[in-house]
């Protein structure tokens, strides 16, 4: 009866569990129903704790949990055996070298994890940009991490996210990628070699009549805040000849955009409406100011 909370239903990616989530802005609780057991009843993953948020995924007999337990500024990635009342069993997930992948600190944040049969794919932020990481396991039934890598891209400023991936047993993922100069693209990436740029396949790219991306260039830099306490990420795009003038010290007209509130991120994404300014020899600049979530929840 608490109006602060909403309730949602979801199914685990492997179709083995139904999750019933009760959540407010600061606190959450998840119950699960085992679909492999016809006599199963709802059980709690971890009892509600004040100001503790968590969400749950399942793979190979384990819970994969994103949570701020411990009062971390950003979410941690933890795991445990897939049992009821598991909160005492939660441990930080570590990579093959024993390093904690997502500790909830300021440098790297996680927003979600999707667990496939042989891999997990985490999405989050680092360096002010959205990022994707691929976690490889030592086997389909193992929770022991074999490798942990971050996807890389040729451009300095971009927007990326996990696309529509409907098969738990898939051996490749589809991501959505765009940048200040690259139209929105759906790209297939093999899970066995996620960092090999040569094996990636562009399935579809947004059609933009008359647009030639080779005529434009983008850059990423930072500017020190007025109080000197932070480096503000800044994304810049212009026609190539205009950027050359700028670097040569010439004065060029600039359109500066910035918004920071409610944790909303202003991504370095592609916009067709921006072309009319760029083709009039303007520089378009996005200041990713504090108030947004570009550098994590604390930003």
mmCIF file of N, CA, C and O in Angstrom, residues 173-215:
data_model
loop_
_atom_site.group_PDB
_atom_site.id
_atom_site.type_symbol
_atom_site.label_atom_id
_atom_site.label_comp_id
_atom_site.label_asym_id
_atom_site.label_seq_id
_atom_site.Cartn_x
_atom_site.Cartn_y
_atom_site.Cartn_z
ATOM 1 N N UNK A 173 26.381 -10.651 -30.182
ATOM 2 C CA UNK A 173 25.445 -9.647 -29.696
ATOM 3 C C UNK A 173 25.289 -8.557 -30.743
ATOM 4 O O UNK A 173 26.161 -8.356 -31.602
ATOM 5 N N UNK A 174 24.179 -7.856 -30.679
ATOM 6 C CA UNK A 174 23.941 -6.705 -31.545
ATOM 7 C C UNK A 174 23.941 -5.462 -30.658
ATOM 8 O O UNK A 174 23.246 -5.412 -29.634
ATOM 9 N N UNK A 175 24.743 -4.479 -31.042
ATOM 10 C CA UNK A 175 24.781 -3.219 -30.310
ATOM 11 C C UNK A 175 24.254 -2.102 -31.201
ATOM 12 O O UNK A 175 24.256 -2.211 -32.436
ATOM 13 N N UNK A 176 23.798 -1.033 -30.579
ATOM 14 C CA UNK A 176 23.396 0.188 -31.289
ATOM 15 C C UNK A 176 24.487 1.225 -31.073
ATOM 16 O O UNK A 176 24.834 1.533 -29.926
ATOM 17 N N UNK A 177 25.033 1.747 -32.167
ATOM 18 C CA UNK A 177 26.177 2.666 -32.080
ATOM 19 C C UNK A 177 25.946 3.870 -32.980
ATOM 20 O O UNK A 177 25.509 3.730 -34.122
ATOM 21 N N UNK A 178 26.238 5.053 -32.467
ATOM 22 C CA UNK A 178 26.313 6.253 -33.302
ATOM 23 C C UNK A 178 27.269 7.239 -32.646
ATOM 24 O O UNK A 178 27.740 7.025 -31.527
ATOM 25 N N UNK A 179 27.577 8.297 -33.354
ATOM 26 C CA UNK A 179 28.488 9.309 -32.831
ATOM 27 C C UNK A 179 28.080 10.655 -33.401
ATOM 28 O O UNK A 179 27.069 10.772 -34.096
ATOM 29 N N UNK A 180 28.873 11.664 -33.138
ATOM 30 C CA UNK A 180 28.581 12.990 -33.674
ATOM 31 C C UNK A 180 28.643 13.019 -35.192
ATOM 32 O O UNK A 180 28.032 13.880 -35.827
ATOM 33 N N UNK A 181 29.375 12.071 -35.801
ATOM 34 C CA UNK A 181 29.498 12.054 -37.263
ATOM 35 C C UNK A 181 28.984 10.758 -37.892
ATOM 36 O O UNK A 181 28.809 10.698 -39.108
ATOM 37 N N UNK A 182 28.744 9.725 -37.097
ATOM 38 C CA UNK A 182 28.303 8.429 -37.619
ATOM 39 C C UNK A 182 26.819 8.217 -37.317
ATOM 40 O O UNK A 182 26.423 8.223 -36.150
ATOM 41 N N UNK A 183 25.982 8.020 -38.355
ATOM 42 C CA UNK A 183 24.558 7.756 -38.116
ATOM 43 C C UNK A 183 24.348 6.475 -37.320
ATOM 44 O O UNK A 183 25.226 5.610 -37.250
ATOM 45 N N UNK A 184 23.178 6.359 -36.733
ATOM 46 C CA UNK A 184 22.857 5.207 -35.897
ATOM 47 C C UNK A 184 23.018 3.910 -36.679
ATOM 48 O O UNK A 184 22.469 3.744 -37.770
ATOM 49 N N UNK A 185 23.774 2.970 -36.085
ATOM 50 C CA UNK A 185 24.082 1.706 -36.742
ATOM 51 C C UNK A 185 23.800 0.540 -35.802
ATOM 52 O O UNK A 185 23.988 0.650 -34.593
ATOM 53 N N UNK A 186 23.364 -0.578 -36.387
ATOM 54 C CA UNK A 186 23.253 -1.835 -35.652
ATOM 55 C C UNK A 186 24.442 -2.694 -36.048
ATOM 56 O O UNK A 186 24.634 -2.990 -37.234
ATOM 57 N N UNK A 187 25.249 -3.094 -35.060
ATOM 58 C CA UNK A 187 26.500 -3.793 -35.326
ATOM 59 C C UNK A 187 26.494 -5.136 -34.609
ATOM 60 O O UNK A 187 26.201 -5.215 -33.414
ATOM 61 N N UNK A 188 26.840 -6.200 -35.344
ATOM 62 C CA UNK A 188 26.940 -7.538 -34.768
ATOM 63 C C UNK A 188 28.377 -7.793 -34.326
ATOM 64 O O UNK A 188 29.322 -7.546 -35.086
ATOM 65 N N UNK A 189 28.532 -8.292 -33.093
ATOM 66 C CA UNK A 189 29.855 -8.533 -32.520
ATOM 67 C C UNK A 189 29.915 -9.958 -31.967
ATOM 68 O O UNK A 189 29.131 -10.314 -31.077
ATOM 69 N N UNK A 190 30.837 -10.794 -32.463
ATOM 70 C CA UNK A 190 30.967 -12.157 -31.914
ATOM 71 C C UNK A 190 31.438 -12.126 -30.462
ATOM 72 O O UNK A 190 32.384 -11.426 -30.120
ATOM 73 N N UNK A 191 30.778 -12.903 -29.614
ATOM 74 C CA UNK A 191 31.164 -12.932 -28.206
ATOM 75 C C UNK A 191 32.527 -13.583 -28.002
ATOM 76 O O UNK A 191 33.216 -13.297 -27.018
ATOM 77 N N UNK A 192 32.930 -14.439 -28.931
ATOM 78 C CA UNK A 192 34.219 -15.119 -28.804
ATOM 79 C C UNK A 192 35.401 -14.186 -29.075
ATOM 80 O O UNK A 192 36.515 -14.455 -28.614
ATOM 81 N N UNK A 193 35.178 -13.107 -29.813
ATOM 82 C CA UNK A 193 36.259 -12.159 -30.131
ATOM 83 C C UNK A 193 35.706 -10.731 -30.149
ATOM 84 O O UNK A 193 35.710 -10.072 -31.189
ATOM 85 N N UNK A 194 35.247 -10.247 -29.011
ATOM 86 C CA UNK A 194 34.566 -8.952 -28.974
ATOM 87 C C UNK A 194 35.447 -7.747 -29.248
ATOM 88 O O UNK A 194 34.943 -6.686 -29.633
ATOM 89 N N UNK A 195 36.750 -7.873 -29.055
ATOM 90 C CA UNK A 195 37.631 -6.721 -29.254
ATOM 91 C C UNK A 195 38.235 -6.672 -30.659
ATOM 92 O O UNK A 195 38.957 -5.728 -30.985
ATOM 93 N N UNK A 196 37.977 -7.672 -31.488
ATOM 94 C CA UNK A 196 38.517 -7.723 -32.848
ATOM 95 C C UNK A 196 37.615 -6.902 -33.769
ATOM 96 O O UNK A 196 36.525 -7.345 -34.155
ATOM 97 N N UNK A 197 38.064 -5.705 -34.136
ATOM 98 C CA UNK A 197 37.247 -4.809 -34.954
ATOM 99 C C UNK A 197 36.985 -5.384 -36.341
ATOM 100 O O UNK A 197 35.967 -5.077 -36.968
ATOM 101 N N UNK A 198 37.869 -6.248 -36.832
ATOM 102 C CA UNK A 198 37.757 -6.760 -38.199
ATOM 103 C C UNK A 198 36.606 -7.744 -38.380
ATOM 104 O O UNK A 198 36.173 -7.987 -39.505
ATOM 105 N N UNK A 199 36.105 -8.330 -37.291
ATOM 106 C CA UNK A 199 35.031 -9.331 -37.420
ATOM 107 C C UNK A 199 33.660 -8.745 -37.085
ATOM 108 O O UNK A 199 32.671 -9.473 -37.087
ATOM 109 N N UNK A 200 33.599 -7.470 -36.818
ATOM 110 C CA UNK A 200 32.319 -6.832 -36.557
ATOM 111 C C UNK A 200 31.580 -6.583 -37.882
ATOM 112 O O UNK A 200 32.196 -6.239 -38.890
ATOM 113 N N UNK A 201 30.272 -6.739 -37.862
ATOM 114 C CA UNK A 201 29.466 -6.584 -39.065
ATOM 115 C C UNK A 201 28.394 -5.521 -38.834
ATOM 116 O O UNK A 201 27.612 -5.626 -37.874
ATOM 117 N N UNK A 202 28.362 -4.511 -39.691
ATOM 118 C CA UNK A 202 27.304 -3.503 -39.625
ATOM 119 C C UNK A 202 26.073 -4.055 -40.328
ATOM 120 O O UNK A 202 26.071 -4.256 -41.547
ATOM 121 N N UNK A 203 25.032 -4.315 -39.566
ATOM 122 C CA UNK A 203 23.813 -4.905 -40.110
ATOM 123 C C UNK A 203 22.941 -3.861 -40.795
ATOM 124 O O UNK A 203 22.300 -4.146 -41.815
ATOM 125 N N UNK A 204 22.924 -2.667 -40.234
ATOM 126 C CA UNK A 204 22.096 -1.599 -40.791
ATOM 127 C C UNK A 204 22.593 -0.267 -40.290
ATOM 128 O O UNK A 204 23.035 -0.147 -39.147
ATOM 129 N N UNK A 205 22.549 0.745 -41.155
ATOM 130 C CA UNK A 205 22.920 2.102 -40.770
ATOM 131 C C UNK A 205 21.832 3.061 -41.223
ATOM 132 O O UNK A 205 21.281 2.916 -42.317
ATOM 133 N N UNK A 206 21.520 4.008 -40.382
ATOM 134 C CA UNK A 206 20.506 5.015 -40.711
ATOM 135 C C UNK A 206 20.860 5.724 -42.020
ATOM 136 O O UNK A 206 21.984 6.177 -42.213
ATOM 137 N N UNK A 207 19.897 5.796 -42.913
ATOM 138 C CA UNK A 207 20.110 6.479 -44.191
ATOM 139 C C UNK A 207 19.894 7.980 -44.011
ATOM 140 O O UNK A 207 18.861 8.409 -43.510
ATOM 141 N N UNK A 208 20.889 8.759 -44.445
ATOM 142 C CA UNK A 208 20.806 10.220 -44.370
ATOM 143 C C UNK A 208 21.113 10.756 -45.765
ATOM 144 O O UNK A 208 22.281 10.835 -46.151
ATOM 145 N N UNK A 209 20.104 11.101 -46.535
ATOM 146 C CA UNK A 209 20.316 11.553 -47.917
ATOM 147 C C UNK A 209 21.288 12.726 -48.002
ATOM 148 O O UNK A 209 21.164 13.707 -47.264
ATOM 149 N N UNK A 210 22.260 12.595 -48.890
ATOM 150 C CA UNK A 210 23.206 13.680 -49.140
ATOM 151 C C UNK A 210 24.296 13.848 -48.103
ATOM 152 O O UNK A 210 25.114 14.770 -48.217
ATOM 153 N N UNK A 211 24.345 12.960 -47.124
ATOM 154 C CA UNK A 211 25.321 13.115 -46.053
ATOM 155 C C UNK A 211 26.585 12.314 -46.348
ATOM 156 O O UNK A 211 26.524 11.139 -46.704
ATOM 157 N N UNK A 212 27.747 12.965 -46.189
ATOM 158 C CA UNK A 212 29.046 12.316 -46.349
ATOM 159 C C UNK A 212 29.832 12.525 -45.066
ATOM 160 O O UNK A 212 30.350 13.612 -44.807
ATOM 161 N N UNK A 213 29.938 11.480 -44.249
ATOM 162 C CA UNK A 213 30.585 11.617 -42.947
ATOM 163 C C UNK A 213 32.053 11.979 -43.049
ATOM 164 O O UNK A 213 32.631 12.507 -42.085
ATOM 165 N N UNK A 214 32.677 11.717 -44.193
ATOM 166 C CA UNK A 214 34.093 12.045 -44.358
ATOM 167 C C UNK A 214 34.351 13.551 -44.403
ATOM 168 O O UNK A 214 35.500 13.981 -44.284
ATOM 169 N N UNK A 215 33.283 14.341 -44.537
ATOM 170 C CA UNK A 215 33.428 15.793 -44.566
ATOM 171 C C UNK A 215 33.413 16.404 -43.159
ATOM 172 O O UNK A 215 33.597 17.609 -43.015
#
